[in-house]
Amino acid sequence: MAGNLELLSGVIARAKAENRAALVGYLPAGFPTVDDGVRAVTAMIEGGCDIVEVGLPHSDPVLDGPVIQTADDIALRGGVRIADVIDTVRRAHEATGAPVLCMTYWNPVDRYGTERFAADLAAAGGAGCILPDLPVEESEVWRKAAEQHGLATVFVVAPSSRDDRLAKITAAGSGFVYAASLMGVTGTRESVGREAEDLVSRTRAVTELPVCVGLGVSNARQAAEVARFADGVIVGSAFVKRLLDAPDLESGLAAVRTLAGELAEGVRKRA
């Protein structure tokens, strides 16, 4: 069974045709539990997210800040497994029809088996993988498996990436390019700086892939700011924080749905 790379590309293209950026939400699988996590991901899409990234919780993340680390820890202590992550992708896609990607560090995929992971993710209706720590030079085995199964391979670029490096990374990727708006780890910030706009401009100079910006966006104003120059706006920690801060699950789901709606309005304003 082929994955949903074409669905992902179509959703981003449709947003562009509507003169707006796509809204991409993130939540780790298994948080607060596997079943409740599926409900939360579904609420994000119902609220206004066009695309969702389901995180594979990791005990030693290199990109994730304290908010997502806390959620990952809850999921890991709850016993989440790779099969649960893939099941979350499947259930979220079946419930909404939206493109759902898996965001994961490379080691779990390598241990699970590259071909097996790609096949299982595609069979679940997944749209692809975001692999923040996989060097492009070491990615050929994964990329071949992903292409065979109709999955996107999304690489991360950063403000520190030189132009020749950007060209090499983007040439190997598919679906879209994940542009980290600033150096550092994930988390909400007061502003998403000029570095992000410069990075998007430099990335677009070397690829025709859409460029989606993540790291730091937490409200509609920031979403509008980023949507002015990016093809997609990625929001993670702000959604996780709504669930962490909620007094109970139902309140958390309502907060997630509300935030998605506010951000969806933001990406349509293009401040």
PDB file of C-alpha atoms in Angstrom:
ATOM      1  CA  MET A   1       0.000   0.000   0.000  1.00  0.00           C
ATOM      2  CA  ALA A   2       1.312   3.440  -0.932  1.00  0.00           C
ATOM      3  CA  GLY A   3       1.579   6.272   1.565  1.00  0.00           C
ATOM      4  CA  ASN A   4       0.016   9.692   1.223  1.00  0.00           C
ATOM      5  CA  LEU A   5       2.802  11.878  -0.143  1.00  0.00           C
ATOM      6  CA  GLU A   6       0.508  13.095  -2.928  1.00  0.00           C
ATOM      7  CA  LEU A   7      -2.184  14.005  -0.397  1.00  0.00           C
ATOM      8  CA  LEU A   8       0.373  16.033   1.577  1.00  0.00           C
ATOM      9  CA  SER A   9       1.536  17.880  -1.529  1.00  0.00           C
ATOM     10  CA  GLY A  10      -2.045  18.513  -2.567  1.00  0.00           C
ATOM     11  CA  VAL A  11      -3.026  20.018   0.778  1.00  0.00           C
ATOM     12  CA  ILE A  12      -0.065  22.418   0.741  1.00  0.00           C
ATOM     13  CA  ALA A  13      -0.796  23.366  -2.868  1.00  0.00           C
ATOM     14  CA  ARG A  14      -4.450  23.987  -2.042  1.00  0.00           C
ATOM     15  CA  ALA A  15      -3.486  26.314   0.806  1.00  0.00           C
ATOM     16  CA  LYS A  16      -1.233  28.234  -1.594  1.00  0.00           C
ATOM     17  CA  ALA A  17      -4.087  28.489  -4.094  1.00  0.00           C
ATOM     18  CA  GLU A  18      -6.168  30.014  -1.287  1.00  0.00           C
ATOM     19  CA  ASN A  19      -3.411  32.602  -0.771  1.00  0.00           C
ATOM     20  CA  ARG A  20      -2.503  31.354   2.685  1.00  0.00           C
ATOM     21  CA  ALA A  21      -0.012  29.166   4.463  1.00  0.00           C
ATOM     22  CA  ALA A  22      -0.819  25.621   5.544  1.00  0.00           C
ATOM     23  CA  LEU A  23      -1.172  25.061   9.295  1.00  0.00           C
ATOM     24  CA  VAL A  24       0.833  22.101  10.573  1.00  0.00           C
ATOM     25  CA  GLY A  25       0.301  20.866  14.137  1.00  0.00           C
ATOM     26  CA  TYR A  26       2.460  18.522  16.205  1.00  0.00           C
ATOM     27  CA  LEU A  27       1.779  16.216  19.141  1.00  0.00           C
ATOM     28  CA  PRO A  28       3.747  13.226  20.429  1.00  0.00           C
ATOM     29  CA  ALA A  29       1.954   9.877  20.258  1.00  0.00           C
ATOM     30  CA  GLY A  30       0.955   8.341  23.575  1.00  0.00           C
ATOM     31  CA  PHE A  31       0.355  11.713  25.232  1.00  0.00           C
ATOM     32  CA  PRO A  32      -1.450  11.856  27.539  1.00  0.00           C
ATOM     33  CA  THR A  33      -2.298   8.251  26.613  1.00  0.00           C
ATOM     34  CA  VAL A  34      -2.442   6.519  23.240  1.00  0.00           C
ATOM     35  CA  ASP A  35      -6.239   6.787  22.922  1.00  0.00           C
ATOM     36  CA  ASP A  36      -6.400  10.327  24.300  1.00  0.00           C
ATOM     37  CA  GLY A  37      -3.546  11.330  22.016  1.00  0.00           C
ATOM     38  CA  VAL A  38      -5.576  10.201  19.004  1.00  0.00           C
ATOM     39  CA  ARG A  39      -8.451  12.353  20.250  1.00  0.00           C
ATOM     40  CA  ALA A  40      -6.115  15.311  20.659  1.00  0.00           C
ATOM     41  CA  VAL A  41      -4.644  14.970  17.161  1.00  0.00           C
ATOM     42  CA  THR A  42      -8.160  14.690  15.754  1.00  0.00           C
ATOM     43  CA  ALA A  43      -9.200  17.818  17.673  1.00  0.00           C
ATOM     44  CA  MET A  44      -6.287  19.739  16.159  1.00  0.00           C
ATOM     45  CA  ILE A  45      -7.426  18.871  12.641  1.00  0.00           C
ATOM     46  CA  GLU A  46     -11.077  19.569  13.437  1.00  0.00           C
ATOM     47  CA  GLY A  47     -10.022  22.935  14.845  1.00  0.00           C
ATOM     48  CA  GLY A  48      -8.192  23.987  11.708  1.00  0.00           C
ATOM     49  CA  CYS A  49      -4.869  22.191  11.217  1.00  0.00           C
ATOM     50  CA  ASP A  50      -4.327  21.123   7.621  1.00  0.00           C
ATOM     51  CA  ILE A  51      -1.554  18.646   8.409  1.00  0.00           C
ATOM     52  CA  VAL A  52      -0.410  16.923  11.598  1.00  0.00           C
ATOM     53  CA  GLU A  53       2.938  15.574  12.700  1.00  0.00           C
ATOM     54  CA  VAL A  54       2.773  12.700  15.187  1.00  0.00           C
ATOM     55  CA  GLY A  55       5.937  12.535  17.244  1.00  0.00           C
ATOM     56  CA  LEU A  56       7.661   9.294  18.183  1.00  0.00           C
ATOM     57  CA  PRO A  57       8.623   9.906  21.836  1.00  0.00           C
ATOM     58  CA  HIS A  58      12.347   9.679  22.508  1.00  0.00           C
ATOM     59  CA  SER A  59      14.206   9.472  25.798  1.00  0.00           C
ATOM     60  CA  ASP A  60      17.078  11.691  24.616  1.00  0.00           C
ATOM     61  CA  PRO A  61      15.759  14.280  22.156  1.00  0.00           C
ATOM     62  CA  VAL A  62      18.165  16.784  20.637  1.00  0.00           C
ATOM     63  CA  LEU A  63      15.671  19.213  19.087  1.00  0.00           C
ATOM     64  CA  ASP A  64      12.820  19.239  21.592  1.00  0.00           C
ATOM     65  CA  GLY A  65      12.519  21.758  24.397  1.00  0.00           C
ATOM     66  CA  PRO A  66      11.197  21.185  27.941  1.00  0.00           C
ATOM     67  CA  VAL A  67       7.491  21.208  27.071  1.00  0.00           C
ATOM     68  CA  ILE A  68       7.710  18.434  24.495  1.00  0.00           C
ATOM     69  CA  GLN A  69      10.259  16.580  26.635  1.00  0.00           C
ATOM     70  CA  THR A  70       7.686  16.523  29.441  1.00  0.00           C
ATOM     71  CA  ALA A  71       5.046  15.096  27.108  1.00  0.00           C
ATOM     72  CA  ASP A  72       7.509  12.535  25.745  1.00  0.00           C
ATOM     73  CA  ASP A  73       8.326  11.441  29.277  1.00  0.00           C
ATOM     74  CA  ILE A  74       4.634  10.973  30.082  1.00  0.00           C
ATOM     75  CA  ALA A  75       4.191   8.903  26.934  1.00  0.00           C
ATOM     76  CA  LEU A  76       7.268   6.777  27.576  1.00  0.00           C
ATOM     77  CA  ARG A  77       6.278   6.134  31.204  1.00  0.00           C
ATOM     78  CA  GLY A  78       2.885   5.106  29.854  1.00  0.00           C
ATOM     79  CA  GLY A  79       4.606   2.430  27.791  1.00  0.00           C
ATOM     80  CA  VAL A  80       4.144   3.858  24.299  1.00  0.00           C
ATOM     81  CA  ARG A  81       5.700   1.749  21.537  1.00  0.00           C
ATOM     82  CA  ILE A  82       6.406   2.275  17.845  1.00  0.00           C
ATOM     83  CA  ALA A  83       3.311   0.230  17.035  1.00  0.00           C
ATOM     84  CA  ASP A  84       1.275   2.776  19.033  1.00  0.00           C
ATOM     85  CA  VAL A  85       2.811   5.640  17.054  1.00  0.00           C
ATOM     86  CA  ILE A  86       1.902   4.018  13.753  1.00  0.00           C
ATOM     87  CA  ASP A  87      -1.573   3.219  15.099  1.00  0.00           C
ATOM     88  CA  THR A  88      -1.999   6.882  16.079  1.00  0.00           C
ATOM     89  CA  VAL A  89      -1.131   7.896  12.525  1.00  0.00           C
ATOM     90  CA  ARG A  90      -3.628   5.397  11.145  1.00  0.00           C
ATOM     91  CA  ARG A  91      -6.491   6.358  13.435  1.00  0.00           C
ATOM     92  CA  ALA A  92      -5.949  10.104  13.006  1.00  0.00           C
ATOM     93  CA  HIS A  93      -5.856   9.826   9.228  1.00  0.00           C
ATOM     94  CA  GLU A  94      -8.891   7.549   9.094  1.00  0.00           C
ATOM     95  CA  ALA A  95     -10.858   9.915  11.335  1.00  0.00           C
ATOM     96  CA  THR A  96     -10.054  13.078   9.397  1.00  0.00           C
ATOM     97  CA  GLY A  97      -8.663  12.304   5.948  1.00  0.00           C
ATOM     98  CA  ALA A  98      -5.846  14.769   6.649  1.00  0.00           C
ATOM     99  CA  PRO A  99      -2.193  14.054   5.862  1.00  0.00           C
ATOM    100  CA  VAL A 100      -0.391  12.749   8.955  1.00  0.00           C
ATOM    101  CA  LEU A 101       3.387  12.514   9.170  1.00  0.00           C
ATOM    102  CA  CYS A 102       5.633  10.884  11.740  1.00  0.00           C
ATOM    103  CA  MET A 103       8.367  13.015  13.282  1.00  0.00           C
ATOM    104  CA  THR A 104      11.119  10.866  14.713  1.00  0.00           C
ATOM    105  CA  TYR A 105      14.774  10.667  15.480  1.00  0.00           C
ATOM    106  CA  TRP A 106      16.601   8.115  13.396  1.00  0.00           C
ATOM    107  CA  ASN A 107      17.616   5.518  15.990  1.00  0.00           C
ATOM    108  CA  PRO A 108      14.107   4.095  16.611  1.00  0.00           C
ATOM    109  CA  VAL A 109      13.548   3.687  12.857  1.00  0.00           C
ATOM    110  CA  ASP A 110      16.914   2.002  12.423  1.00  0.00           C
ATOM    111  CA  ARG A 111      16.210  -0.414  15.258  1.00  0.00           C
ATOM    112  CA  TYR A 112      12.694  -1.171  14.046  1.00  0.00           C
ATOM    113  CA  GLY A 113      13.979  -1.780  10.526  1.00  0.00           C
ATOM    114  CA  THR A 114      13.990   0.845   7.787  1.00  0.00           C
ATOM    115  CA  GLU A 115      11.948  -1.094   5.236  1.00  0.00           C
ATOM    116  CA  ARG A 116       9.551  -2.373   7.894  1.00  0.00           C
ATOM    117  CA  PHE A 117       8.975   1.122   9.287  1.00  0.00           C
ATOM    118  CA  ALA A 118       8.313   2.616   5.851  1.00  0.00           C
ATOM    119  CA  ALA A 119       5.961  -0.208   4.917  1.00  0.00           C
ATOM    120  CA  ASP A 120       4.028  -0.021   8.195  1.00  0.00           C
ATOM    121  CA  LEU A 121       3.767   3.774   8.089  1.00  0.00           C
ATOM    122  CA  ALA A 122       2.502   3.684   4.507  1.00  0.00           C
ATOM    123  CA  ALA A 123       0.004   0.936   5.332  1.00  0.00           C
ATOM    124  CA  ALA A 124      -1.319   3.169   8.126  1.00  0.00           C
ATOM    125  CA  GLY A 125      -1.981   5.949   5.627  1.00  0.00           C
ATOM    126  CA  GLY A 126       1.011   8.014   6.731  1.00  0.00           C
ATOM    127  CA  ALA A 127       2.197  10.830   4.495  1.00  0.00           C
ATOM    128  CA  GLY A 128       5.878  10.666   5.372  1.00  0.00           C
ATOM    129  CA  CYS A 129       8.596  11.181   7.939  1.00  0.00           C
ATOM    130  CA  ILE A 130      10.394  14.191   9.374  1.00  0.00           C
ATOM    131  CA  LEU A 131      13.881  13.091  10.415  1.00  0.00           C
ATOM    132  CA  PRO A 132      15.676  15.950  12.209  1.00  0.00           C
ATOM    133  CA  ASP A 133      18.881  14.086  13.053  1.00  0.00           C
ATOM    134  CA  LEU A 134      19.398  11.955   9.933  1.00  0.00           C
ATOM    135  CA  PRO A 135      22.328  13.343   7.899  1.00  0.00           C
ATOM    136  CA  VAL A 136      21.462  13.527   4.226  1.00  0.00           C
ATOM    137  CA  GLU A 137      24.692  11.673   3.453  1.00  0.00           C
ATOM    138  CA  GLU A 138      23.424   8.665   5.426  1.00  0.00           C
ATOM    139  CA  SER A 139      19.830   8.775   4.226  1.00  0.00           C
ATOM    140  CA  GLU A 140      19.871   6.784   0.998  1.00  0.00           C
ATOM    141  CA  VAL A 141      18.474   3.557   2.479  1.00  0.00           C
ATOM    142  CA  TRP A 142      15.599   5.416   4.083  1.00  0.00           C
ATOM    143  CA  ARG A 143      14.891   7.558   1.019  1.00  0.00           C
ATOM    144  CA  LYS A 144      14.679   4.516  -1.223  1.00  0.00           C
ATOM    145  CA  ALA A 145      12.240   2.805   1.145  1.00  0.00           C
ATOM    146  CA  ALA A 146      10.184   5.987   1.489  1.00  0.00           C
ATOM    147  CA  GLU A 147       9.993   6.515  -2.261  1.00  0.00           C
ATOM    148  CA  GLN A 148       8.994   2.899  -2.807  1.00  0.00           C
ATOM    149  CA  HIS A 149       6.134   3.280  -0.331  1.00  0.00           C
ATOM    150  CA  GLY A 150       4.909   6.733  -1.365  1.00  0.00           C
ATOM    151  CA  LEU A 151       6.190   8.582   1.688  1.00  0.00           C
ATOM    152  CA  ALA A 152       7.699  12.050   1.983  1.00  0.00           C
ATOM    153  CA  THR A 153      11.180  12.465   3.419  1.00  0.00           C
ATOM    154  CA  VAL A 154      11.282  15.822   5.176  1.00  0.00           C
ATOM    155  CA  PHE A 155      14.659  17.176   6.226  1.00  0.00           C
ATOM    156  CA  VAL A 156      15.306  20.034   8.634  1.00  0.00           C
ATOM    157  CA  VAL A 157      17.359  23.090   7.672  1.00  0.00           C
ATOM    158  CA  ALA A 158      18.577  25.762  10.080  1.00  0.00           C
ATOM    159  CA  PRO A 159      19.816  29.353   9.905  1.00  0.00           C
ATOM    160  CA  SER A 160      23.357  28.022  10.225  1.00  0.00           C
ATOM    161  CA  SER A 161      22.994  25.973   7.012  1.00  0.00           C
ATOM    162  CA  ARG A 162      25.181  27.345   4.236  1.00  0.00           C
ATOM    163  CA  ASP A 163      23.676  27.769   0.771  1.00  0.00           C
ATOM    164  CA  ASP A 164      25.513  24.796  -0.700  1.00  0.00           C
ATOM    165  CA  ARG A 165      24.334  22.694   2.222  1.00  0.00           C
ATOM    166  CA  LEU A 166      20.746  23.849   1.719  1.00  0.00           C
ATOM    167  CA  ALA A 167      20.945  22.752  -1.913  1.00  0.00           C
ATOM    168  CA  LYS A 168      22.224  19.314  -0.960  1.00  0.00           C
ATOM    169  CA  ILE A 169      19.610  18.756   1.758  1.00  0.00           C
ATOM    170  CA  THR A 170      16.646  19.949  -0.266  1.00  0.00           C
ATOM    171  CA  ALA A 171      17.655  17.944  -3.334  1.00  0.00           C
ATOM    172  CA  ALA A 172      17.322  14.778  -1.251  1.00  0.00           C
ATOM    173  CA  GLY A 173      14.001  15.692   0.373  1.00  0.00           C
ATOM    174  CA  SER A 174      10.362  15.483  -0.672  1.00  0.00           C
ATOM    175  CA  GLY A 175       7.006  16.780   0.531  1.00  0.00           C
ATOM    176  CA  PHE A 176       8.317  19.983   2.061  1.00  0.00           C
ATOM    177  CA  VAL A 177      11.341  21.434   3.808  1.00  0.00           C
ATOM    178  CA  TYR A 178      11.192  21.975   7.579  1.00  0.00           C
ATOM    179  CA  ALA A 179      12.889  25.300   8.280  1.00  0.00           C
ATOM    180  CA  ALA A 180      13.911  25.717  11.934  1.00  0.00           C
ATOM    181  CA  SER A 181      13.245  29.400  12.550  1.00  0.00           C
ATOM    182  CA  LEU A 182      16.204  29.887  14.875  1.00  0.00           C
ATOM    183  CA  MET A 183      19.029  28.026  16.483  1.00  0.00           C
ATOM    184  CA  GLY A 184      17.993  26.107  19.586  1.00  0.00           C
ATOM    185  CA  VAL A 185      15.276  23.719  20.729  1.00  0.00           C
ATOM    186  CA  THR A 186      11.515  23.722  20.312  1.00  0.00           C
ATOM    187  CA  GLY A 187       9.395  25.957  22.492  1.00  0.00           C
ATOM    188  CA  THR A 188       7.130  28.998  22.348  1.00  0.00           C
ATOM    189  CA  ARG A 189       8.811  32.382  22.004  1.00  0.00           C
ATOM    190  CA  GLU A 190       7.802  36.035  22.070  1.00  0.00           C
ATOM    191  CA  SER A 191       8.855  36.533  18.469  1.00  0.00           C
ATOM    192  CA  VAL A 192       9.939  34.514  15.475  1.00  0.00           C
ATOM    193  CA  GLY A 193      12.838  36.559  14.148  1.00  0.00           C
ATOM    194  CA  ARG A 194      14.216  37.710  10.849  1.00  0.00           C
ATOM    195  CA  GLU A 195      16.438  34.647  10.687  1.00  0.00           C
ATOM    196  CA  ALA A 196      13.398  32.621   9.685  1.00  0.00           C
ATOM    197  CA  GLU A 197      12.500  34.849   6.755  1.00  0.00           C
ATOM    198  CA  ASP A 198      16.090  34.884   5.549  1.00  0.00           C
ATOM    199  CA  LEU A 199      16.296  31.088   5.810  1.00  0.00           C
ATOM    200  CA  VAL A 200      13.095  30.645   3.809  1.00  0.00           C
ATOM    201  CA  SER A 201      14.394  32.987   1.125  1.00  0.00           C
ATOM    202  CA  ARG A 202      17.720  31.149   0.889  1.00  0.00           C
ATOM    203  CA  THR A 203      15.971  27.770   0.835  1.00  0.00           C
ATOM    204  CA  ARG A 204      13.575  28.811  -1.921  1.00  0.00           C
ATOM    205  CA  ALA A 205      16.566  29.872  -4.016  1.00  0.00           C
ATOM    206  CA  VAL A 206      17.707  26.247  -4.234  1.00  0.00           C
ATOM    207  CA  THR A 207      14.470  24.215  -4.290  1.00  0.00           C
ATOM    208  CA  GLU A 208      10.891  24.240  -5.544  1.00  0.00           C
ATOM    209  CA  LEU A 209       9.708  22.295  -2.489  1.00  0.00           C
ATOM    210  CA  PRO A 210       7.362  24.167  -0.138  1.00  0.00           C
ATOM    211  CA  VAL A 211       9.095  25.573   2.938  1.00  0.00           C
ATOM    212  CA  CYS A 212       7.351  25.264   6.303  1.00  0.00           C
ATOM    213  CA  VAL A 213       8.642  27.097   9.368  1.00  0.00           C
ATOM    214  CA  GLY A 214       8.675  25.678  12.890  1.00  0.00           C
ATOM    215  CA  LEU A 215      10.142  26.389  16.336  1.00  0.00           C
ATOM    216  CA  GLY A 216       8.587  29.181  18.342  1.00  0.00           C
ATOM    217  CA  VAL A 217       5.132  29.907  16.908  1.00  0.00           C
ATOM    218  CA  SER A 218       2.494  29.901  19.622  1.00  0.00           C
ATOM    219  CA  ASN A 219      -0.273  32.370  18.734  1.00  0.00           C
ATOM    220  CA  ALA A 220      -2.259  33.788  15.838  1.00  0.00           C
ATOM    221  CA  ARG A 221      -0.121  36.924  15.546  1.00  0.00           C
ATOM    222  CA  GLN A 222       3.065  34.895  15.133  1.00  0.00           C
ATOM    223  CA  ALA A 223       1.317  32.517  12.746  1.00  0.00           C
ATOM    224  CA  ALA A 224       0.307  35.470  10.570  1.00  0.00           C
ATOM    225  CA  GLU A 225       3.848  36.841  10.720  1.00  0.00           C
ATOM    226  CA  VAL A 226       5.364  33.563   9.510  1.00  0.00           C
ATOM    227  CA  ALA A 227       2.584  32.903   6.987  1.00  0.00           C
ATOM    228  CA  ARG A 228       3.593  36.114   5.225  1.00  0.00           C
ATOM    229  CA  PHE A 229       6.780  34.469   3.925  1.00  0.00           C
ATOM    230  CA  ALA A 230       6.408  30.685   4.429  1.00  0.00           C
ATOM    231  CA  ASP A 231       4.334  27.978   2.754  1.00  0.00           C
ATOM    232  CA  GLY A 232       3.443  26.413   6.077  1.00  0.00           C
ATOM    233  CA  VAL A 233       3.461  27.268   9.787  1.00  0.00           C
ATOM    234  CA  ILE A 234       4.385  24.467  12.197  1.00  0.00           C
ATOM    235  CA  VAL A 235       3.165  24.604  15.807  1.00  0.00           C
ATOM    236  CA  GLY A 236       4.020  22.017  18.443  1.00  0.00           C
ATOM    237  CA  SER A 237       4.874  23.163  21.952  1.00  0.00           C
ATOM    238  CA  ALA A 238       1.860  25.473  22.183  1.00  0.00           C
ATOM    239  CA  PHE A 239      -0.514  22.539  21.577  1.00  0.00           C
ATOM    240  CA  VAL A 240       1.336  20.327  24.048  1.00  0.00           C
ATOM    241  CA  LYS A 241       1.241  23.081  26.665  1.00  0.00           C
ATOM    242  CA  ARG A 242      -2.535  23.434  26.327  1.00  0.00           C
ATOM    243  CA  LEU A 243      -2.901  19.761  27.203  1.00  0.00           C
ATOM    244  CA  LEU A 244      -0.334  19.901  30.009  1.00  0.00           C
ATOM    245  CA  ASP A 245      -1.989  22.942  31.606  1.00  0.00           C
ATOM    246  CA  ALA A 246      -5.574  21.705  31.352  1.00  0.00           C
ATOM    247  CA  PRO A 247      -7.300  20.522  34.554  1.00  0.00           C
ATOM    248  CA  ASP A 248      -8.786  17.528  32.727  1.00  0.00           C
ATOM    249  CA  LEU A 249      -8.761  15.876  29.331  1.00  0.00           C
ATOM    250  CA  GLU A 250     -11.985  17.378  27.993  1.00  0.00           C
ATOM    251  CA  SER A 251     -10.785  20.887  28.859  1.00  0.00           C
ATOM    252  CA  GLY A 252      -7.477  20.099  27.187  1.00  0.00           C
ATOM    253  CA  LEU A 253      -9.137  18.889  24.001  1.00  0.00           C
ATOM    254  CA  ALA A 254     -11.288  22.022  23.906  1.00  0.00           C
ATOM    255  CA  ALA A 255      -8.197  24.179  24.388  1.00  0.00           C
ATOM    256  CA  VAL A 256      -6.359  22.392  21.590  1.00  0.00           C
ATOM    257  CA  ARG A 257      -9.314  22.804  19.244  1.00  0.00           C
ATOM    258  CA  THR A 258      -9.592  26.498  20.119  1.00  0.00           C
ATOM    259  CA  LEU A 259      -5.888  27.121  19.579  1.00  0.00           C
ATOM    260  CA  ALA A 260      -6.026  25.392  16.198  1.00  0.00           C
ATOM    261  CA  GLY A 261      -8.890  27.671  15.207  1.00  0.00           C
ATOM    262  CA  GLU A 262      -7.010  30.792  16.277  1.00  0.00           C
ATOM    263  CA  LEU A 263      -3.869  29.718  14.414  1.00  0.00           C
ATOM    264  CA  ALA A 264      -5.919  28.830  11.327  1.00  0.00           C
ATOM    265  CA  GLU A 265      -7.250  32.389  11.309  1.00  0.00           C
ATOM    266  CA  GLY A 266      -3.685  33.640  11.715  1.00  0.00           C
ATOM    267  CA  VAL A 267      -2.274  31.820   8.685  1.00  0.00           C
ATOM    268  CA  ARG A 268      -5.085  33.337   6.615  1.00  0.00           C
ATOM    269  CA  LYS A 269      -4.239  36.916   7.604  1.00  0.00           C
ATOM    270  CA  ARG A 270      -0.614  36.938   6.427  1.00  0.00           C
ATOM    271  CA  ALA A 271       0.226  39.978   8.548  1.00  0.00           C
TER     272      ALA A 271
END
